[in-house]
């Protein structure tokens, strides 16, 4: 069962004004990789996460990163990935808490309700594949 998110939950992109999650999901689902730049696990999964998001770039969803740091720290951590993908900063982990995430990195599918449709916490390829399968089903996409 999807976990509803508060429609007034703010998402802060690196290059624009914050908008509510309801505003970001009006037309598209979010395919979100959530990273903590201060952990080894998030650092070594970065390139894999970028390749995963590239697979969904042409699909009818918004592939994006959510980084648990300020805007400048997120830019520094992601490097060129921050230019390629929509990226949100979550320095106080309000978005992570609203999603009910306990371990990062994570792969999260947020639907248009907005609710967390599926998610995988930590790096477990089988669990991430299950999220990709679910997302692909909704998007009519080949993973």
Coordinates of C-alpha atoms in Angstrom, one line a residue:
X1 CA 0.0 0.0 0.0
X2 CA 1.4 3.4 -1.0
X3 CA 2.5 5.8 1.8
X4 CA 0.8 9.1 1.4
X5 CA 3.0 12.2 1.5
X6 CA 1.9 15.6 2.8
X7 CA 0.9 17.5 -0.3
X8 CA 2.6 20.7 1.2
X9 CA 5.9 18.9 1.7
X10 CA 8.6 21.2 0.1
X11 CA 11.1 19.9 -2.4
X12 CA 14.0 22.3 -3.0
X13 CA 15.7 22.0 -6.4
X14 CA 19.3 23.1 -6.8
X15 CA 18.5 25.7 -9.4
X16 CA 15.0 27.0 -8.7
X17 CA 12.6 28.0 -6.0
X18 CA 11.1 25.3 -3.8
X19 CA 7.7 23.8 -4.7
X20 CA 5.5 21.3 -3.0
X21 CA 5.7 17.7 -3.8
X22 CA 2.2 17.9 -5.1
X23 CA 3.5 20.6 -7.6
X24 CA 6.3 18.3 -8.7
X25 CA 4.0 15.3 -9.3
X26 CA 1.1 17.0 -11.0
X27 CA 2.0 15.6 -14.4
X28 CA 4.7 13.0 -13.7
X29 CA 5.8 10.3 -11.2
X30 CA 9.2 10.8 -9.5
X31 CA 11.9 8.1 -9.9
X32 CA 14.1 9.3 -7.1
X33 CA 17.5 8.1 -5.9
X34 CA 18.0 9.4 -2.3
X35 CA 21.7 9.8 -1.2
X36 CA 23.5 10.9 1.9
X37 CA 26.8 12.5 0.7
X38 CA 28.5 11.8 4.0
X39 CA 28.3 8.0 3.7
X40 CA 30.5 5.6 1.8
X41 CA 27.5 3.7 0.5
X42 CA 26.0 6.7 -1.3
X43 CA 29.4 7.6 -2.8
X44 CA 30.1 4.3 -4.4
X45 CA 26.5 3.9 -5.7
X46 CA 26.5 7.3 -7.4
X47 CA 27.5 6.1 -10.9
X48 CA 25.2 3.1 -10.8
X49 CA 22.3 5.4 -9.6
X50 CA 23.1 7.8 -12.5
X51 CA 22.9 5.0 -15.1
X52 CA 19.7 3.8 -13.6
X53 CA 18.1 7.3 -13.8
X54 CA 19.3 7.6 -17.4
X55 CA 17.2 4.6 -18.3
X56 CA 14.1 6.5 -17.2
X57 CA 15.0 9.9 -18.7
X58 CA 12.8 9.3 -21.8
X59 CA 10.0 7.7 -19.8
X60 CA 6.9 9.6 -18.5
X61 CA 8.5 10.3 -15.1
X62 CA 11.0 12.7 -13.6
X63 CA 14.2 10.9 -12.8
X64 CA 15.9 12.8 -10.0
X65 CA 18.3 12.8 -7.0
X66 CA 17.4 13.8 -3.5
X67 CA 20.6 14.6 -1.5
X68 CA 20.5 15.0 2.3
X69 CA 22.7 18.1 2.2
X70 CA 22.5 21.8 1.3
X71 CA 22.4 23.0 -2.3
X72 CA 26.1 23.7 -2.6
X73 CA 27.1 20.4 -0.9
X74 CA 24.7 18.5 -3.2
X75 CA 26.3 20.1 -6.2
X76 CA 29.7 19.3 -5.0
X77 CA 28.8 15.6 -4.2
X78 CA 27.0 14.9 -7.5
X79 CA 29.4 16.8 -9.8
X80 CA 28.2 16.4 -13.4
X81 CA 25.2 14.3 -12.3
X82 CA 23.7 17.5 -10.8
X83 CA 23.7 19.1 -14.3
X84 CA 22.1 16.1 -16.0
X85 CA 19.2 15.4 -13.5
X86 CA 16.7 17.3 -11.5
X87 CA 18.2 17.3 -8.0
X88 CA 16.6 18.2 -4.7
X89 CA 18.4 19.3 -1.5
X90 CA 17.1 18.0 1.8
X91 CA 19.5 19.2 4.5
X92 CA 17.2 18.7 7.4
X93 CA 15.9 15.3 6.1
X94 CA 12.3 16.4 6.2
X95 CA 11.6 14.7 2.9
X96 CA 13.4 11.5 3.9
X97 CA 11.4 11.4 7.1
X98 CA 8.1 12.0 5.3
X99 CA 8.9 9.1 3.1
X100 CA 9.6 6.9 6.1
X101 CA 13.2 6.1 4.9
X102 CA 15.5 4.7 7.5
X103 CA 18.6 3.7 5.4
X104 CA 20.3 5.4 2.5
X105 CA 20.9 5.1 -0.3
X106 CA 17.4 4.5 -1.4
X107 CA 15.4 4.2 -4.7
X108 CA 11.9 5.6 -4.4
X109 CA 9.0 5.7 -6.8
X110 CA 6.6 8.6 -5.9
X111 CA 3.3 8.6 -7.7
X112 CA 1.0 11.5 -8.6
X113 CA -1.2 11.2 -5.5
X114 CA 1.6 12.0 -4.1
X115 CA 2.5 8.8 -2.3
X116 CA 5.5 6.5 -2.1
X117 CA 4.4 3.7 -4.4
X118 CA 7.5 1.6 -3.8
X119 CA 11.0 1.9 -2.4
X120 CA 14.2 0.1 -1.6
X121 CA 16.4 1.1 1.2
X122 CA 20.2 0.4 1.4
X123 CA 21.9 -1.1 -1.6
X124 CA 20.2 -4.3 -2.4
X125 CA 20.2 -4.9 -6.2
X126 CA 17.2 -7.3 -5.9
X127 CA 15.1 -4.7 -4.0
X128 CA 16.1 -1.9 -6.4
X129 CA 15.2 -4.1 -9.3
X130 CA 11.7 -4.6 -7.7
X131 CA 11.2 -0.9 -7.6
X132 CA 12.4 -0.6 -11.2
X133 CA 9.9 -3.3 -12.2
X134 CA 7.1 -1.5 -10.5
X135 CA 8.0 1.9 -11.9
X136 CA 8.4 0.3 -15.4
X137 CA 4.9 -1.2 -15.1
X138 CA 3.4 2.2 -14.3
X139 CA 5.3 3.9 -17.1
X140 CA 4.7 1.2 -19.7
X141 CA 8.5 1.1 -19.9
X142 CA 11.1 -1.5 -20.5
X143 CA 13.6 -1.5 -17.6

